[in-house]
Short mmCIF file of C-alpha atoms in Angstrom, two decimals:
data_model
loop_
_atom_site.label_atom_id
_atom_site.label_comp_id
_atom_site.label_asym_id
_atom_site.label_seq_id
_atom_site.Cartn_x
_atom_site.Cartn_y
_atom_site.Cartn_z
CA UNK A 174 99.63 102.44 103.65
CA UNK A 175 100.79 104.03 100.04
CA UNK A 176 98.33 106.76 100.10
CA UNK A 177 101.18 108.89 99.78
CA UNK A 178 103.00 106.93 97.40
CA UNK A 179 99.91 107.51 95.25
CA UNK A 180 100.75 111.38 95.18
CA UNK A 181 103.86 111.65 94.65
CA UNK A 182 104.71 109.01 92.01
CA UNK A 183 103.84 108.84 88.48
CA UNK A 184 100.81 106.99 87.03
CA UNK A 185 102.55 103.79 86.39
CA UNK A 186 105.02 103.78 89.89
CA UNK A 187 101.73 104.89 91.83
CA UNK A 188 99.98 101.60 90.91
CA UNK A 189 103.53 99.40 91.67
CA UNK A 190 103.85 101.51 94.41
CA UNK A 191 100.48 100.78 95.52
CA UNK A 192 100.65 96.72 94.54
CA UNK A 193 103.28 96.61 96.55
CA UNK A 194 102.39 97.90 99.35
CA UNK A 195 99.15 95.95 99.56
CA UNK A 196 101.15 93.16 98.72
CA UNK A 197 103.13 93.66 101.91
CA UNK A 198 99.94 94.44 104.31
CA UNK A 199 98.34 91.49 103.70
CA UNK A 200 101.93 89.38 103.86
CA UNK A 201 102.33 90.89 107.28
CA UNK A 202 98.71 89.78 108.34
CA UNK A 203 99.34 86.36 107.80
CA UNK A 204 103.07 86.13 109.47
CA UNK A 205 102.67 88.14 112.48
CA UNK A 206 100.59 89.11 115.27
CA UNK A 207 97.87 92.03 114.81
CA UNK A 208 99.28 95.34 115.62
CA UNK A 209 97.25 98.30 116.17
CA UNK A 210 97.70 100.37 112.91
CA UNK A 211 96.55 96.95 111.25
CA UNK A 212 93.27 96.88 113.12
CA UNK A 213 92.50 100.39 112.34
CA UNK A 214 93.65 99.84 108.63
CA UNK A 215 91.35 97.01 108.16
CA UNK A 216 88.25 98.84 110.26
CA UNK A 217 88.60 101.69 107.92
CA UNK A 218 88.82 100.01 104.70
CA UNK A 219 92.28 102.01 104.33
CA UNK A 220 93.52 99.04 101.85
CA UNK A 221 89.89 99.61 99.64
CA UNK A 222 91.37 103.28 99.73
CA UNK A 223 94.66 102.32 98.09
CA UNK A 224 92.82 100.24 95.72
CA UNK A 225 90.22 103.01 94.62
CA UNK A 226 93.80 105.21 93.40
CA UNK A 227 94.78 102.18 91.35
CA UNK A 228 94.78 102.66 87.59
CA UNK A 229 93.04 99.36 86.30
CA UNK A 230 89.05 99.42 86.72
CA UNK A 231 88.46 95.89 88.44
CA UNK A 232 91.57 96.03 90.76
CA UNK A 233 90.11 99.54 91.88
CA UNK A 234 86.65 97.94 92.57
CA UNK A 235 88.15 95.09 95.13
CA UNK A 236 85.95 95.43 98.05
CA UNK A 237 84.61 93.30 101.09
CA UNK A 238 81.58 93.65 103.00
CA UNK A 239 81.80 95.89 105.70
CA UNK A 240 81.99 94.16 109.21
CA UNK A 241 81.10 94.81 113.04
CA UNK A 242 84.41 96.05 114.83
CA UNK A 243 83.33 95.11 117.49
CA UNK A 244 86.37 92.50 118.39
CA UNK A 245 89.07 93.69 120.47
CA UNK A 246 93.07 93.51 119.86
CA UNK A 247 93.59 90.97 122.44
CA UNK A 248 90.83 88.67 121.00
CA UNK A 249 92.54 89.15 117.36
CA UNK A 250 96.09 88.73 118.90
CA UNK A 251 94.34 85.13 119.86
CA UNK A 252 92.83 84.65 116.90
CA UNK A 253 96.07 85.32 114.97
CA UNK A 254 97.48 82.62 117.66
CA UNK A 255 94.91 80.13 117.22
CA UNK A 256 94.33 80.37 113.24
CA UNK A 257 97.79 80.72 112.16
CA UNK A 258 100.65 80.26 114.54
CA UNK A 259 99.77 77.23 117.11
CA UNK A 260 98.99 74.04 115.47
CA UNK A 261 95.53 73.07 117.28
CA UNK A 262 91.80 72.60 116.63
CA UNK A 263 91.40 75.86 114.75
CA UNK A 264 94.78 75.88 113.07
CA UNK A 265 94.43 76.38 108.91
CA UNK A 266 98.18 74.98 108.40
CA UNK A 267 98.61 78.01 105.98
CA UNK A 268 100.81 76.25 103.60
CA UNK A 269 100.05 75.43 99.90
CA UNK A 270 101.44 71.54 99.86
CA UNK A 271 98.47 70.96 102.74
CA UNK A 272 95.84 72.20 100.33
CA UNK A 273 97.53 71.09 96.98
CA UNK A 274 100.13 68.27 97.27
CA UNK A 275 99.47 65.02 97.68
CA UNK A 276 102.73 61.59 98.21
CA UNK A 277 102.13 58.17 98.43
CA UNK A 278 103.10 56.37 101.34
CA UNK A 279 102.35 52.42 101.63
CA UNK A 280 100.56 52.72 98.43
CA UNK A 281 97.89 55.58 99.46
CA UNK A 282 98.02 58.94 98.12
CA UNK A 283 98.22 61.09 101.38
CA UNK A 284 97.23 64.76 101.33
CA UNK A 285 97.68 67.30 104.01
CA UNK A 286 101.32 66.98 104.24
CA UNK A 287 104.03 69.90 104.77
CA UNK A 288 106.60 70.25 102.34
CA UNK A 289 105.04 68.78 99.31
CA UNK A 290 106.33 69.42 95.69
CA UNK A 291 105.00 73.10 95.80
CA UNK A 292 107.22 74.32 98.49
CA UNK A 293 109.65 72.94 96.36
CA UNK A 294 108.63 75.22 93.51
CA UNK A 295 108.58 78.14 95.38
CA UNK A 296 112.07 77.78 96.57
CA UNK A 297 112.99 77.82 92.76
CA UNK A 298 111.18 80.68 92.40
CA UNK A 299 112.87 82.13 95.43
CA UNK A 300 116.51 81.83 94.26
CA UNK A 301 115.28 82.65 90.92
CA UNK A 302 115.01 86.94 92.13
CA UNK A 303 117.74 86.11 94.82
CA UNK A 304 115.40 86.40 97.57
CA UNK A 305 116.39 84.92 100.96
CA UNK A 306 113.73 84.30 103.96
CA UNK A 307 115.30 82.47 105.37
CA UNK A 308 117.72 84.33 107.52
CA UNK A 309 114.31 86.35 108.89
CA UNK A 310 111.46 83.90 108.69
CA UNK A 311 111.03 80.69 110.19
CA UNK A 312 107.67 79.63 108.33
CA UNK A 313 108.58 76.76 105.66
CA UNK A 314 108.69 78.33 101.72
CA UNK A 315 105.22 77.89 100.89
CA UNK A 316 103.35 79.87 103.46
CA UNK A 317 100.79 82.15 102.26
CA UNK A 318 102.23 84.89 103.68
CA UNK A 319 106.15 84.76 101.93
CA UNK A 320 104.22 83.67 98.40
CA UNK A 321 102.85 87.16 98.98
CA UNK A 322 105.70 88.73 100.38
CA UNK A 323 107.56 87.76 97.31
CA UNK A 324 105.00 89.28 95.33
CA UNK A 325 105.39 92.45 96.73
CA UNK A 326 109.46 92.05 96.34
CA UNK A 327 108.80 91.74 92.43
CA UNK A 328 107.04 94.45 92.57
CA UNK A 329 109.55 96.86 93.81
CA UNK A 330 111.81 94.89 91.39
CA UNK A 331 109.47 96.41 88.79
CA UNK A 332 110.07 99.56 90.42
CA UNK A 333 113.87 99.68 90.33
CA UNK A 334 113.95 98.69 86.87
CA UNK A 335 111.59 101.02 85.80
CA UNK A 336 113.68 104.00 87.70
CA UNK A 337 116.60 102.84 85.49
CA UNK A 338 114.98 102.02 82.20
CA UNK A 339 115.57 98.28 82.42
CA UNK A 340 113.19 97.48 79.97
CA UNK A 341 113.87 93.59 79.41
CA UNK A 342 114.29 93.18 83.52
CA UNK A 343 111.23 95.45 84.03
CA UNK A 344 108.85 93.13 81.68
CA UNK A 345 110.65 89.99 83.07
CA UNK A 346 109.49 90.89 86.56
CA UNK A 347 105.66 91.21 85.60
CA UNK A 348 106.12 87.98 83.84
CA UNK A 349 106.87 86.31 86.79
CA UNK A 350 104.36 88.36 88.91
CA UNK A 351 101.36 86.57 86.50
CA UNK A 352 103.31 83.34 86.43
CA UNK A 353 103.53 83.16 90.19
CA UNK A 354 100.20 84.12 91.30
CA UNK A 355 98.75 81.95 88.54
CA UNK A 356 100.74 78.84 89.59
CA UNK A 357 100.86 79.54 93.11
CA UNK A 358 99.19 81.88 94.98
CA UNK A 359 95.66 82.11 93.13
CA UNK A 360 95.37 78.16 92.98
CA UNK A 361 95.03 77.64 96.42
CA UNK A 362 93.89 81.16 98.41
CA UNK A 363 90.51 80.35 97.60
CA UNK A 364 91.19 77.23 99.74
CA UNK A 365 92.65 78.80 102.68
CA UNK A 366 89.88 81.32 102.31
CA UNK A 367 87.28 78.66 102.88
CA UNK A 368 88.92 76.82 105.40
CA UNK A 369 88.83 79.72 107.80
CA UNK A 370 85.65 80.53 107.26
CA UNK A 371 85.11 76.82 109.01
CA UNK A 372 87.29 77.80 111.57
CA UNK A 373 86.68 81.31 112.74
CA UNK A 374 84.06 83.77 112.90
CA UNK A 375 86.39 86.74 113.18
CA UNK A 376 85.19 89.80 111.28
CA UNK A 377 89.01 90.71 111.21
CA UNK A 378 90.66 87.44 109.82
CA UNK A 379 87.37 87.30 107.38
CA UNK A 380 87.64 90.53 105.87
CA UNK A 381 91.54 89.95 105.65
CA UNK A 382 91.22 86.64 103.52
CA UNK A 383 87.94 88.08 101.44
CA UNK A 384 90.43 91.28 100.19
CA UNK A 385 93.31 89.21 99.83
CA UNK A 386 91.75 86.48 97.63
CA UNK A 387 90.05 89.35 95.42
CA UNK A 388 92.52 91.49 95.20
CA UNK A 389 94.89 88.68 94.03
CA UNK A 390 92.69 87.44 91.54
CA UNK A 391 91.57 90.79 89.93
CA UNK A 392 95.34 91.60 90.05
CA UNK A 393 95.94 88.60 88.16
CA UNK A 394 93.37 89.33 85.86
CA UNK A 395 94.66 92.38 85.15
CA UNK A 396 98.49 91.17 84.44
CA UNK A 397 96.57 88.55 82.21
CA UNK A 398 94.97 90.97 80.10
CA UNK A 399 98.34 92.70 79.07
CA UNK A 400 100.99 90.37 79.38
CA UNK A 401 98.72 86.80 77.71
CA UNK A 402 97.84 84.44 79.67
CA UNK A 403 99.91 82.37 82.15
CA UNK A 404 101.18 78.38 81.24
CA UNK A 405 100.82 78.45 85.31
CA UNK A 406 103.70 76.01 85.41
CA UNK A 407 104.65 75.49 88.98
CA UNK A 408 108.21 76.03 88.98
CA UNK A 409 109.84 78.87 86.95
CA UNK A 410 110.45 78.14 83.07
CA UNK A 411 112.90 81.75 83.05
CA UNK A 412 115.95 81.77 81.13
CA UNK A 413 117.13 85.21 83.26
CA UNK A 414 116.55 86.40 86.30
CA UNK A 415 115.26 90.15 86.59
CA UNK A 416 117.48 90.53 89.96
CA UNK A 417 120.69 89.47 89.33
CA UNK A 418 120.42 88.96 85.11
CA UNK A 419 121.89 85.20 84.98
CA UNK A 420 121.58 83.63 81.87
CA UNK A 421 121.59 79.82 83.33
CA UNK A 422 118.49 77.43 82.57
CA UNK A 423 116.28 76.83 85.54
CA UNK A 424 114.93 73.42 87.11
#
């Protein structure tokens, strides 16, 4: 993880360093199957570790109950399967339009669809730091795990631009850190989170969701608390991008 980061950096890249990082672990949880290292990095509370070098008291204090290790790597590979990859009885359909959207169709409003009006967003949001899944990911734009992935991509955005002084890029990208987890991935976590406590008894896929939904949430707390607080408008209101600079309106 970025225990290292943490020593070698200085205060403020140590805690990007370190957001980032997180950011990434947990994106990789919900996109691919359970390697080893993950296992052991969730048994040992490694990610609590990363957290306790952070320099913002209730980020640091993100914790989950410790759980029984007691399940095996094959029986979270299946998990992973069951949860998160095959659509079936146990499937969570980790996508925010399922949880958020809703469209009429013959005069009903349906909910529960893919591809609602937040994926939609989030593609905006996408193209607005010139970030491509596409030619990598298969998953559609509003899974839970590329919302966080691009988190973690804004924060090594923050990184670069504070390397080179960028000051109006650098406060541009924590802008749109707050605005995105406020409009995006905060508003519906808490759902997912829920749902898979219906669906699973896994101490590994539990203890994954309980730190990711905290962790956001004190995160965005903390971004709240210096930057103001979000409008939480679902698509992007920027007039510049902090990756390429472009001056154009957004949708």
């Amino acid at each position: 993880m970025a225990s290292a980061m943490l020593e070698s950096e200085g205060p403020e890249s140590a805690v990007n360093a370190a957001r980032r990082s997180i950011y990434d672990f947990l994106a990789g949880c919900f996109t691919r199957p359970p390697t080893p290292q993950d296992v052991a990095a969730v048994r040992s509370g490694d990610f609590r570790g990363v957290c306790a070098g952070l320099h913002r008291d209730d980020v640091r204090r993100t914790q989950v109950a410790p759980r029984p290790a007691s399940e095996s790597l094959s029986e979270i590979h299946l998990e992973f399967m069951n949860l998160l990859n095959v659509p079936g009885g146990k499937y969570l359909a980790p996508f925010e339009s399922v949880y958020r959207d809703s469209r009429e169709i013959e005069g009903q409003a349906v909910r529960g669809l893919l591809m609602g009006q937040s994926a939609v967003d989030v593609q905006k949001w996408y193209r607005l730091a010139a970030l491509d899944f596409e030619s990598d990911c298969k998953e559609l734009p509003d899974h839970i795990g590329l919302e966080l992935a691009y988190v973690a991509h804004l924060c090594r955005k923050e990184q670069d631009f504070e390397a080179t002084g960028d000051a109006p890029r650098l406060s541009r990208a924590r802008e749109m850190q707050r605005d995105f987890l406020a409009a995006h991935v905060d508003s519906w976590l808490g759902a997912l989170r829920d749902r898979l406590y219906d669906k699973s008894t896994s101490a590994h896929y539990r203890t994954i969701v309980d730190f990711a939904l905290g962790f956001v949430r004190a995160d965005l707390a903390s971004l709240e608390r210096e930057l103001g607080p979000s409008a939480r408008s679902s698509a992007p209101v920027y007039r510049a991008a902090p990756a390429e600079g472009s001056s154009h309106e957004q949708d």
